[in-house]
Amino acid sequence: MKKKSIAILDILGISAASLCLAHCLLFPILTVIPLGLAENHWIDVFFVCIGMFVVSKILHSEASKKVKIILSVSLAIVLGGVVLEVVWQIDTAMVLIGGIGMIIGHILNYKVHSKL
């Protein structure tokens, strides 16, 4: 892949993972306020789909093995957390941990490709 398209994917990945992390951290606070908001798992599924798209493109690129492992493991953790939430309504910190890992992986990949 071209260096520019990898940089765009990393920026998209950092943005999506950051928005997902903000959603996961702020939504429980918003549910305390009586605004009539209900937990919507489709938002989590949407962010996982973006993550799967971006990570799959980076896995097929010339990214370093370390970045590929970080992104793959982080995506698996997020996916596992979303499945637990959607299917069995079990809230875990897996989505938060995986989201932080994805942000770190994308930042590392972006730094490597911005030096080229």
C-alpha positions as a Python dict, from the first residue, in 0.01 Angstrom:
ca = {
    (1, 'M'): (0, 0, 0),
    (2, 'K'): (103, 355, -47),
    (3, 'K'): (244, 546, 248),
    (4, 'K'): (-34, 807, 223),
    (5, 'S'): (-316, 551, 236),
    (6, 'I'): (-159, 383, 543),
    (7, 'A'): (-137, 722, 716),
    (8, 'I'): (-505, 788, 639),
    (9, 'L'): (-599, 444, 775),
    (10, 'D'): (-399, 510, 1091),
    (11, 'I'): (-566, 849, 1139),
    (12, 'L'): (-906, 683, 1086),
    (13, 'G'): (-812, 408, 1332),
    (14, 'I'): (-689, 652, 1597),
    (15, 'S'): (-1003, 864, 1556),
    (16, 'A'): (-1245, 571, 1567),
    (17, 'A'): (-1072, 409, 1865),
    (18, 'S'): (-1062, 742, 2051),
    (19, 'L'): (-1431, 808, 1982),
    (20, 'C'): (-1516, 456, 2092),
    (21, 'L'): (-1313, 501, 2410),
    (22, 'A'): (-1483, 834, 2482),
    (23, 'H'): (-1822, 672, 2420),
    (24, 'C'): (-1743, 387, 2658),
    (25, 'L'): (-1618, 622, 2929),
    (26, 'L'): (-1887, 892, 2899),
    (27, 'F'): (-2199, 687, 2829),
    (28, 'P'): (-2230, 545, 3183),
    (29, 'I'): (-2219, 902, 3316),
    (30, 'L'): (-2491, 1009, 3072),
    (31, 'T'): (-2719, 724, 3182),
    (32, 'V'): (-2721, 864, 3537),
    (33, 'I'): (-2869, 1190, 3408),
    (34, 'P'): (-3242, 1135, 3338),
    (35, 'L'): (-3234, 1209, 2965),
    (36, 'G'): (-3414, 892, 2859),
    (37, 'L'): (-3103, 746, 2700),
    (38, 'A'): (-3086, 369, 2676),
    (39, 'E'): (-2774, 162, 2609),
    (40, 'N'): (-2742, 111, 2236),
    (41, 'H'): (-2509, -172, 2141),
    (42, 'W'): (-2521, -83, 1772),
    (43, 'I'): (-2273, 196, 1844),
    (44, 'D'): (-2027, -63, 1977),
    (45, 'V'): (-2087, -286, 1674),
    (46, 'F'): (-2031, 14, 1443),
    (47, 'F'): (-1694, 93, 1602),
    (48, 'V'): (-1590, -275, 1585),
    (49, 'C'): (-1674, -282, 1213),
    (50, 'I'): (-1458, 25, 1152),
    (51, 'G'): (-1180, -134, 1356),
    (52, 'M'): (-1202, -462, 1164),
    (53, 'F'): (-1185, -278, 830),
    (54, 'V'): (-886, -63, 925),
    (55, 'V'): (-693, -342, 1100),
    (56, 'S'): (-749, -581, 809),
    (57, 'K'): (-603, -325, 569),
    (58, 'I'): (-302, -266, 794),
    (59, 'L'): (-247, -641, 839),
    (60, 'H'): (-213, -672, 462),
    (61, 'S'): (32, -381, 445),
    (62, 'E'): (402, -368, 518),
    (63, 'A'): (351, -269, 882),
    (64, 'S'): (590, -409, 1140),
    (65, 'K'): (513, -741, 1304),
    (66, 'K'): (490, -571, 1645),
    (67, 'V'): (220, -331, 1522),
    (68, 'K'): (27, -613, 1357),
    (69, 'I'): (31, -816, 1679),
    (70, 'I'): (-76, -518, 1893),
    (71, 'L'): (-362, -432, 1657),
    (72, 'S'): (-478, -792, 1616),
    (73, 'V'): (-479, -868, 1989),
    (74, 'S'): (-645, -535, 2069),
    (75, 'L'): (-916, -592, 1809),
    (76, 'A'): (-978, -943, 1943),
    (77, 'I'): (-1014, -802, 2296),
    (78, 'V'): (-1259, -534, 2177),
    (79, 'L'): (-1456, -787, 1974),
    (80, 'G'): (-1476, -1022, 2272),
    (81, 'G'): (-1595, -739, 2497),
    (82, 'V'): (-1863, -631, 2249),
    (83, 'V'): (-1986, -991, 2210),
    (84, 'L'): (-2012, -1023, 2588),
    (85, 'E'): (-2208, -697, 2606),
    (86, 'V'): (-2439, -762, 2311),
    (87, 'V'): (-2513, -1131, 2361),
    (88, 'W'): (-2496, -1180, 2738),
    (89, 'Q'): (-2525, -818, 2866),
    (90, 'I'): (-2200, -855, 3061),
    (91, 'D'): (-2009, -529, 3097),
    (92, 'T'): (-1632, -572, 3114),
    (93, 'A'): (-1330, -350, 3076),
    (94, 'M'): (-1227, -547, 2767),
    (95, 'V'): (-1352, -279, 2527),
    (96, 'L'): (-1160, -7, 2711),
    (97, 'I'): (-837, -210, 2728),
    (98, 'G'): (-863, -313, 2364),
    (99, 'G'): (-944, 44, 2258),
    (100, 'I'): (-634, 177, 2432),
    (101, 'G'): (-429, -97, 2265),
    (102, 'M'): (-568, -5, 1923),
    (103, 'I'): (-486, 362, 1977),
    (104, 'I'): (-130, 271, 2076),
    (105, 'G'): (-91, 37, 1776),
    (106, 'H'): (-215, 298, 1530),
    (107, 'I'): (8, 569, 1678),
    (108, 'L'): (313, 340, 1653),
    (109, 'N'): (227, 252, 1293),
    (110, 'Y'): (166, 617, 1206),
    (111, 'K'): (503, 721, 1352),
    (112, 'V'): (686, 449, 1158),
    (113, 'H'): (520, 544, 829),
    (114, 'S'): (557, 918, 880),
    (115, 'K'): (937, 874, 902),
    (116, 'L'): (953, 703, 562),
}
